[in-house]
Amino acid sequence: MSAGAINAIQLNEKVEQGVFLLDVRNPEDFADWKIEGKEVRSINIPYFDFLDDNENIYGQLPADEEIVVICAKGGSAKMVADLLDEKGFQASYLEQGMQEWSQFYRPVTVMEDDNLKLIQVNRLAKGCLSYMVISGGEALVVDPNRHIEEYLSLAEQEDAAIKYVLDTHLHADHISGGHELAEKTGAVYYISSSEMQGSELSYEPLEKQGMLEVGRAEAKILAVPTPGHTPGSVSVLVNDRYLLSGDTIFVGGLGRPDLGGKAAEWAQALYDTVFTTIASLPDDVLVLPAHYAEASEIRREGYVGAPLGEIRGNNEVMRTANRDRFAEKVAHAVGATPPNYEEIVEINRGAASASPEKATELEIGPNRCALHHG
């Protein structure tokens, strides 16, 4: 007998409904990066422990429900799932492991009316969020990841032509699909020129384009300069109501200012962003970031975001009006850097390239671009 294989789409359905996961990777890998969800229960028992055929292991597993086995690429999970099947457990396994899960995207509609539809595309394993703004048969894509077929398929489903592609900043934890998506669709690719110094990629400087129109007049996109995470970071304000905040403001924190080696200087810029640019926005603006860190940040409606007033109330550093104290808190709360971020930045700038296999390898691991300030 052998256990059944499932794919990432099927696993996502189980994650949303409730599932028991058995992760057989090394404890260090599990602690660093794992599948999470509000209805997920998981346990880490390394693969090698099953080779010893220790009967005590099986007592840690539920006998009356499905167990989905997870590993890095699927092979070890299949072997463990087959062992469980032989012992009478109901077991399945993620066919291509965390490698497959890292490339799964889930679109969720944030809002829709007669003039505008706003879709958040959640790359669950990476905590990466991108957006499609649709109006009048036209679309703007913000912060697309490298699997551009996800956005091409979504645009086709929505019967919309991609007119603009925009990166809020030069990403450090994942490879952008922005330039490739724009080339594929004939769209205009926007990014701040300060992010692309020395790049030979074609783009339109975002700082020269204060307003983008998508479809009907009600769907206007305002580029709001919000430096801090990187010097050229911007946020996009849609219809004065929805702030696509890039890596500047998160549901639980702010963008880290240290990846350019200028934490103190960029923390000062982040202060100006928070207390000047963002300060003028009302509390009911819905903040929709480019990343999130925990499954608890996913709202009941299925998307990640929160009213600006709620974020201000919960985020202590955003209430720290003293400039020096603010900069000190932000500059000293950076934590571990994103894996391979220097190489990823060079790829996103067009100074290096990577095969699909290499790109998958570079992106493995959690996002570490957000700072958390309770």
Short mmCIF file of C-alpha atoms in Angstrom, two decimals:
data_model
loop_
_atom_site.label_atom_id
_atom_site.label_comp_id
_atom_site.label_asym_id
_atom_site.label_seq_id
_atom_site.Cartn_x
_atom_site.Cartn_y
_atom_site.Cartn_z
CA MET A 1 0.00 0.00 0.00
CA SER A 2 1.07 3.60 -0.45
CA ALA A 3 -0.16 6.96 0.80
CA GLY A 4 -1.78 9.46 -1.53
CA ALA A 5 -0.06 12.54 -2.88
CA ILE A 6 -1.68 15.98 -2.69
CA ASN A 7 -0.68 19.25 -4.32
CA ALA A 8 -0.46 22.77 -2.90
CA ILE A 9 -3.99 23.71 -3.99
CA GLN A 10 -5.43 20.72 -2.15
CA LEU A 11 -3.26 21.42 0.90
CA ASN A 12 -4.47 25.01 1.01
CA GLU A 13 -8.07 23.76 1.15
CA LYS A 14 -7.15 21.53 4.07
CA VAL A 15 -5.28 24.36 5.81
CA GLU A 16 -8.37 26.56 5.64
CA GLN A 17 -10.66 23.81 6.93
CA GLY A 18 -8.32 22.44 9.59
CA VAL A 19 -5.53 19.90 9.23
CA PHE A 20 -2.88 17.98 11.16
CA LEU A 21 0.61 18.33 9.63
CA LEU A 22 3.57 16.08 10.32
CA ASP A 23 6.75 17.89 9.28
CA VAL A 24 9.69 15.48 8.94
CA ARG A 25 12.42 18.03 8.21
CA ASN A 26 15.23 18.84 10.65
CA PRO A 27 14.10 20.76 13.76
CA GLU A 28 16.14 23.81 12.70
CA ASP A 29 14.39 24.01 9.34
CA PHE A 30 10.99 23.53 10.94
CA ALA A 31 11.63 26.24 13.53
CA ASP A 32 12.78 28.66 10.83
CA TRP A 33 9.97 28.11 8.31
CA LYS A 34 6.82 26.03 8.42
CA ILE A 35 3.26 25.91 7.16
CA GLU A 36 0.95 27.87 9.42
CA GLY A 37 -2.72 28.68 9.62
CA LYS A 38 -5.41 29.44 12.17
CA GLU A 39 -6.79 25.90 11.84
CA VAL A 40 -3.43 24.13 11.50
CA ARG A 41 -1.98 21.79 14.09
CA SER A 42 1.52 20.56 13.41
CA ILE A 43 4.26 18.48 14.91
CA ASN A 44 7.91 18.07 13.93
CA ILE A 45 9.35 14.56 14.03
CA PRO A 46 12.49 14.27 11.86
CA TYR A 47 12.48 11.68 9.11
CA PHE A 48 15.41 9.76 10.57
CA ASP A 49 13.45 9.06 13.76
CA PHE A 50 11.03 6.96 11.70
CA LEU A 51 13.87 4.84 10.32
CA ASP A 52 14.54 3.56 13.85
CA ASP A 53 10.96 2.23 13.94
CA ASN A 54 10.45 3.63 17.42
CA GLU A 55 6.86 2.75 18.32
CA ASN A 56 6.70 5.67 20.78
CA ILE A 57 6.71 8.05 17.82
CA TYR A 58 3.36 6.84 16.57
CA GLY A 59 1.71 7.59 19.88
CA GLN A 60 2.21 11.30 19.17
CA LEU A 61 0.02 11.11 16.07
CA PRO A 62 -3.78 11.17 15.81
CA ALA A 63 -5.31 7.83 14.88
CA ASP A 64 -8.70 9.16 13.82
CA GLU A 65 -7.93 11.90 11.26
CA GLU A 66 -5.84 12.55 8.18
CA ILE A 67 -2.17 13.32 8.66
CA VAL A 68 -0.44 15.31 5.91
CA VAL A 69 3.30 14.71 5.86
CA ILE A 70 5.62 17.54 4.83
CA CYS A 71 9.32 17.62 3.90
CA ALA A 72 11.57 19.81 1.73
CA LYS A 73 10.89 18.29 -1.70
CA GLY A 74 8.49 15.38 -1.17
CA GLY A 75 10.68 12.27 -1.11
CA SER A 76 11.09 11.86 2.63
CA ALA A 77 7.44 12.76 3.22
CA LYS A 78 6.31 10.01 0.84
CA MET A 79 8.39 7.39 2.64
CA VAL A 80 7.05 8.42 6.05
CA ALA A 81 3.46 8.62 4.76
CA ASP A 82 3.81 5.08 3.37
CA LEU A 83 5.05 3.87 6.78
CA LEU A 84 2.06 5.50 8.45
CA ASP A 85 -0.28 3.95 5.90
CA GLU A 86 1.15 0.50 6.66
CA LYS A 87 0.46 1.03 10.36
CA GLY A 88 -3.16 1.94 9.74
CA PHE A 89 -2.96 5.73 9.85
CA GLN A 90 -4.81 7.88 7.33
CA ALA A 91 -1.85 9.60 5.68
CA SER A 92 -1.09 11.72 2.63
CA TYR A 93 1.90 13.86 1.68
CA LEU A 94 2.64 17.11 -0.12
CA GLU A 95 4.05 15.80 -3.39
CA GLN A 96 6.81 18.37 -3.90
CA GLY A 97 7.15 19.51 -0.32
CA MET A 98 7.96 23.00 0.90
CA GLN A 99 9.46 23.75 -2.49
CA GLU A 100 5.98 23.45 -4.02
CA TRP A 101 4.29 25.27 -1.15
CA SER A 102 6.70 28.20 -1.60
CA GLN A 103 5.29 28.74 -5.11
CA PHE A 104 1.57 28.64 -4.27
CA TYR A 105 -0.53 31.81 -4.69
CA ARG A 106 -4.05 32.51 -3.42
CA PRO A 107 -6.02 35.52 -4.78
CA VAL A 108 -8.60 37.14 -2.49
CA THR A 109 -10.95 40.01 -3.40
CA VAL A 110 -10.50 42.86 -0.91
CA MET A 111 -13.29 45.00 -2.34
CA GLU A 112 -15.48 45.30 -5.42
CA ASP A 113 -17.98 47.84 -6.66
CA ASP A 114 -19.20 49.05 -10.05
CA ASN A 115 -16.02 51.01 -10.74
CA LEU A 116 -13.22 49.16 -8.99
CA LYS A 117 -12.08 45.68 -8.00
CA LEU A 118 -9.06 45.22 -5.75
CA ILE A 119 -7.53 41.75 -5.46
CA GLN A 120 -4.80 40.73 -3.03
CA VAL A 121 -2.63 37.83 -4.21
CA ASN A 122 -1.18 35.98 -1.21
CA ARG A 123 1.92 33.85 -1.66
CA LEU A 124 1.25 32.02 1.57
CA ALA A 125 4.59 30.34 2.22
CA LYS A 126 6.57 33.53 1.75
CA GLY A 127 4.16 35.94 3.36
CA CYS A 128 4.37 37.96 0.13
CA LEU A 129 1.39 40.03 -0.96
CA SER A 130 0.83 41.53 -4.41
CA TYR A 131 -2.16 43.32 -5.88
CA MET A 132 -4.26 43.70 -8.99
CA VAL A 133 -6.32 46.88 -9.29
CA ILE A 134 -9.02 46.50 -11.97
CA SER A 135 -11.33 49.09 -13.50
CA GLY A 136 -12.94 49.50 -16.88
CA GLY A 137 -11.21 46.48 -18.37
CA GLU A 138 -7.74 47.72 -17.36
CA ALA A 139 -5.46 46.50 -14.61
CA LEU A 140 -2.55 47.71 -12.53
CA VAL A 141 -0.38 45.03 -10.90
CA VAL A 142 1.59 46.05 -7.80
CA ASP A 143 4.59 44.10 -6.45
CA PRO A 144 4.18 40.94 -8.57
CA ASN A 145 6.31 37.93 -7.66
CA ARG A 146 8.28 36.03 -10.28
CA HIS A 147 5.60 33.49 -11.23
CA ILE A 148 4.00 35.85 -13.73
CA GLU A 149 1.59 33.20 -15.03
CA GLU A 150 -0.40 33.77 -11.83
CA TYR A 151 -1.12 37.36 -12.86
CA LEU A 152 -1.65 36.56 -16.52
CA SER A 153 -4.23 33.94 -15.55
CA LEU A 154 -5.93 36.27 -13.07
CA ALA A 155 -6.15 39.09 -15.62
CA GLU A 156 -7.67 36.68 -18.13
CA GLN A 157 -10.25 35.53 -15.58
CA GLU A 158 -11.14 39.17 -14.86
CA ASP A 159 -11.23 40.05 -18.58
CA ALA A 160 -8.75 42.87 -17.95
CA ALA A 161 -5.70 44.05 -19.88
CA ILE A 162 -2.65 44.73 -17.72
CA LYS A 163 -1.81 48.38 -18.42
CA TYR A 164 0.69 49.14 -15.66
CA VAL A 165 3.07 47.09 -13.52
CA LEU A 166 4.61 48.72 -10.45
CA ASP A 167 7.15 47.71 -7.81
CA THR A 168 6.89 49.76 -4.63
CA HIS A 169 10.61 49.18 -4.01
CA LEU A 170 13.50 46.90 -4.90
CA HIS A 171 12.57 43.68 -3.14
CA ALA A 172 15.10 41.80 -1.01
CA ASP A 173 13.36 38.56 -0.02
CA HIS A 174 11.88 37.42 -3.33
CA ILE A 175 12.50 37.83 -7.03
CA SER A 176 10.21 40.36 -8.66
CA GLY A 177 8.18 39.49 -11.72
CA GLY A 178 7.57 43.15 -12.46
CA HIS A 179 9.83 43.72 -15.44
CA GLU A 180 9.07 40.35 -17.04
CA LEU A 181 5.31 40.79 -16.60
CA ALA A 182 5.44 44.24 -18.19
CA GLU A 183 7.43 42.91 -21.14
CA LYS A 184 5.04 40.00 -21.61
CA THR A 185 1.93 42.19 -21.61
CA GLY A 186 3.25 45.40 -23.16
CA ALA A 187 2.47 47.24 -19.94
CA VAL A 188 4.50 50.15 -18.58
CA TYR A 189 6.84 49.12 -15.74
CA TYR A 190 7.24 51.65 -12.92
CA ILE A 191 9.79 51.75 -10.12
CA SER A 192 11.68 54.59 -8.46
CA SER A 193 14.92 55.44 -10.26
CA SER A 194 16.86 55.53 -6.99
CA GLU A 195 16.13 51.82 -6.64
CA MET A 196 17.56 51.03 -10.07
CA GLN A 197 20.87 52.89 -10.15
CA GLY A 198 23.21 51.16 -12.58
CA SER A 199 20.43 48.99 -13.96
CA GLU A 200 20.07 48.37 -17.67
CA LEU A 201 16.45 47.23 -17.34
CA SER A 202 13.84 49.40 -19.03
CA TYR A 203 11.46 51.18 -16.66
CA GLU A 204 9.65 54.44 -16.09
CA PRO A 205 10.80 56.45 -13.04
CA LEU A 206 7.94 56.33 -10.59
CA GLU A 207 8.83 59.64 -8.98
CA LYS A 208 7.98 61.41 -12.25
CA GLN A 209 4.49 59.92 -12.35
CA GLY A 210 2.38 61.23 -9.49
CA MET A 211 -0.90 59.83 -10.72
CA LEU A 212 -1.88 56.77 -12.72
CA GLU A 213 -5.36 56.28 -14.12
CA VAL A 214 -6.75 52.80 -14.47
CA GLY A 215 -10.03 52.46 -16.29
CA ARG A 216 -12.73 54.78 -14.98
CA ALA A 217 -11.87 58.08 -13.37
CA GLU A 218 -12.81 56.77 -9.92
CA ALA A 219 -9.88 54.37 -10.03
CA LYS A 220 -6.90 56.68 -9.64
CA ILE A 221 -3.58 55.56 -8.29
CA LEU A 222 -1.52 58.07 -6.37
CA ALA A 223 2.15 57.32 -5.78
CA VAL A 224 2.99 58.47 -2.24
CA PRO A 225 6.75 58.66 -1.55
CA THR A 226 7.33 56.72 1.68
CA PRO A 227 11.08 56.19 2.10
CA GLY A 228 12.47 54.25 5.03
CA HIS A 229 12.64 50.60 4.04
CA THR A 230 14.65 51.65 0.99
CA PRO A 231 15.28 55.25 -0.16
CA GLY A 232 12.98 54.94 -3.17
CA SER A 233 10.12 53.10 -1.46
CA VAL A 234 6.63 54.31 -2.36
CA SER A 235 3.10 53.44 -1.33
CA VAL A 236 0.14 53.54 -3.70
CA LEU A 237 -3.07 55.21 -2.58
CA VAL A 238 -6.11 53.94 -4.47
CA ASN A 239 -9.14 56.23 -4.53
CA ASP A 240 -7.95 57.88 -1.29
CA ARG A 241 -9.17 54.78 0.52
CA TYR A 242 -6.75 51.87 0.03
CA LEU A 243 -3.03 52.22 0.79
CA LEU A 244 -0.86 49.59 -0.90
CA SER A 245 1.99 50.26 1.49
CA GLY A 246 4.76 48.05 0.10
CA ASP A 247 7.25 47.33 2.87
CA THR A 248 6.75 50.68 4.59
CA ILE A 249 3.84 49.91 6.93
CA PHE A 250 2.69 46.45 7.93
CA VAL A 251 -0.26 45.30 10.00
CA GLY A 252 2.14 44.67 12.89
CA GLY A 253 5.14 46.86 12.23
CA LEU A 254 7.30 48.88 9.88
CA GLY A 255 9.74 48.12 7.09
CA ARG A 256 13.27 47.34 8.20
CA PRO A 257 15.73 50.12 7.28
CA ASP A 258 18.98 48.18 7.52
CA LEU A 259 19.30 46.22 4.26
CA GLY A 260 21.29 48.98 2.56
CA GLY A 261 23.77 49.20 5.41
CA LYS A 262 22.40 52.60 6.45
CA ALA A 263 20.01 51.72 9.27
CA ALA A 264 20.42 54.97 11.20
CA GLU A 265 20.06 57.19 8.13
CA TRP A 266 17.10 55.31 6.68
CA ALA A 267 15.40 55.18 10.08
CA GLN A 268 15.38 58.99 9.98
CA ALA A 269 13.66 58.86 6.59
CA LEU A 270 11.16 56.38 7.98
CA TYR A 271 10.37 58.84 10.77
CA ASP A 272 9.50 61.51 8.21
CA THR A 273 7.37 58.97 6.37
CA VAL A 274 5.38 58.06 9.48
CA PHE A 275 5.00 61.52 10.99
CA THR A 276 4.67 63.60 7.83
CA THR A 277 3.49 61.66 4.77
CA ILE A 278 1.40 58.99 6.49
CA ALA A 279 0.29 61.30 9.30
CA SER A 280 -1.92 63.19 6.87
CA LEU A 281 -3.94 60.09 5.98
CA PRO A 282 -7.17 59.42 7.91
CA ASP A 283 -7.63 56.49 10.26
CA ASP A 284 -10.14 54.75 7.99
CA VAL A 285 -7.65 54.24 5.15
CA LEU A 286 -7.17 50.48 4.71
CA VAL A 287 -3.47 49.53 4.77
CA LEU A 288 -2.61 46.63 2.48
CA PRO A 289 1.09 45.72 2.81
CA ALA A 290 3.48 43.74 0.61
CA HIS A 291 4.32 41.27 3.39
CA TYR A 292 3.03 39.75 6.57
CA ALA A 293 4.73 37.60 9.19
CA GLU A 294 2.04 35.51 10.87
CA ALA A 295 -1.12 33.72 9.81
CA SER A 296 -2.97 35.58 12.57
CA GLU A 297 -2.69 38.72 10.40
CA ILE A 298 -5.08 37.21 7.83
CA ARG A 299 -8.50 38.69 8.49
CA ARG A 300 -11.74 36.74 8.64
CA GLU A 301 -12.47 38.04 5.13
CA GLY A 302 -9.34 36.25 3.88
CA TYR A 303 -7.02 39.16 3.17
CA VAL A 304 -4.17 40.78 5.11
CA GLY A 305 -4.74 44.41 6.02
CA ALA A 306 -6.02 46.77 8.70
CA PRO A 307 -7.34 50.31 9.05
CA LEU A 308 -4.54 52.82 9.55
CA GLY A 309 -6.06 53.98 12.83
CA GLU A 310 -5.98 50.42 14.17
CA ILE A 311 -2.33 50.04 13.19
CA ARG A 312 -1.45 53.35 14.84
CA GLY A 313 -3.21 52.24 18.01
CA ASN A 314 -1.47 48.87 18.16
CA ASN A 315 1.98 49.92 16.95
CA GLU A 316 3.88 51.59 19.76
CA VAL A 317 6.73 52.88 17.59
CA MET A 318 4.29 54.73 15.31
CA ARG A 319 3.29 56.76 18.37
CA THR A 320 6.91 57.56 19.27
CA ALA A 321 7.01 61.20 18.19
CA ASN A 322 10.54 61.86 19.47
CA ARG A 323 12.74 61.54 16.35
CA ASP A 324 15.85 60.19 18.07
CA ARG A 325 13.91 57.69 20.17
CA PHE A 326 11.99 56.52 17.09
CA ALA A 327 15.17 56.07 15.03
CA GLU A 328 16.87 54.18 17.85
CA LYS A 329 13.95 51.77 18.25
CA VAL A 330 13.69 51.08 14.53
CA ALA A 331 17.41 50.78 13.85
CA HIS A 332 17.92 48.29 16.69
CA ALA A 333 14.94 46.04 15.98
CA VAL A 334 15.98 44.60 12.64
CA GLY A 335 16.52 40.92 13.43
CA ALA A 336 17.79 38.30 10.98
CA THR A 337 18.27 39.39 7.38
CA PRO A 338 16.32 37.75 4.54
CA PRO A 339 18.18 34.70 3.17
CA ASN A 340 20.27 35.47 0.07
CA TYR A 341 18.99 39.05 0.00
CA GLU A 342 22.09 40.56 -1.61
CA GLU A 343 21.89 38.18 -4.57
CA ILE A 344 18.12 38.64 -4.87
CA VAL A 345 18.52 42.44 -4.94
CA GLU A 346 21.08 42.15 -7.74
CA ILE A 347 18.69 39.98 -9.76
CA ASN A 348 15.85 42.45 -9.23
CA ARG A 349 18.09 45.29 -10.35
CA GLY A 350 18.99 43.36 -13.50
CA ALA A 351 22.67 43.03 -12.58
CA ALA A 352 22.40 39.22 -12.25
CA SER A 353 20.15 36.43 -13.45
CA ALA A 354 18.98 33.07 -12.16
CA SER A 355 17.47 29.93 -13.66
CA PRO A 356 14.04 28.91 -12.36
CA GLU A 357 15.73 26.22 -10.26
CA LYS A 358 18.22 28.70 -8.81
CA ALA A 359 15.45 31.23 -8.17
CA THR A 360 13.47 28.63 -6.20
CA GLU A 361 16.56 27.84 -4.13
CA LEU A 362 17.25 31.53 -3.43
CA GLU A 363 13.69 32.19 -2.27
CA ILE A 364 13.38 29.26 0.11
CA GLY A 365 12.60 30.47 3.62
CA PRO A 366 10.33 32.98 5.38
CA ASN A 367 10.07 36.70 4.69
CA ARG A 368 12.05 38.86 7.08
CA CYS A 369 11.31 42.34 5.78
CA ALA A 370 8.89 43.43 8.51
CA LEU A 371 9.69 44.89 11.91
CA HIS A 372 7.23 44.15 14.69
CA HIS A 373 6.51 46.76 17.31
CA GLY A 374 3.75 45.81 19.68
#
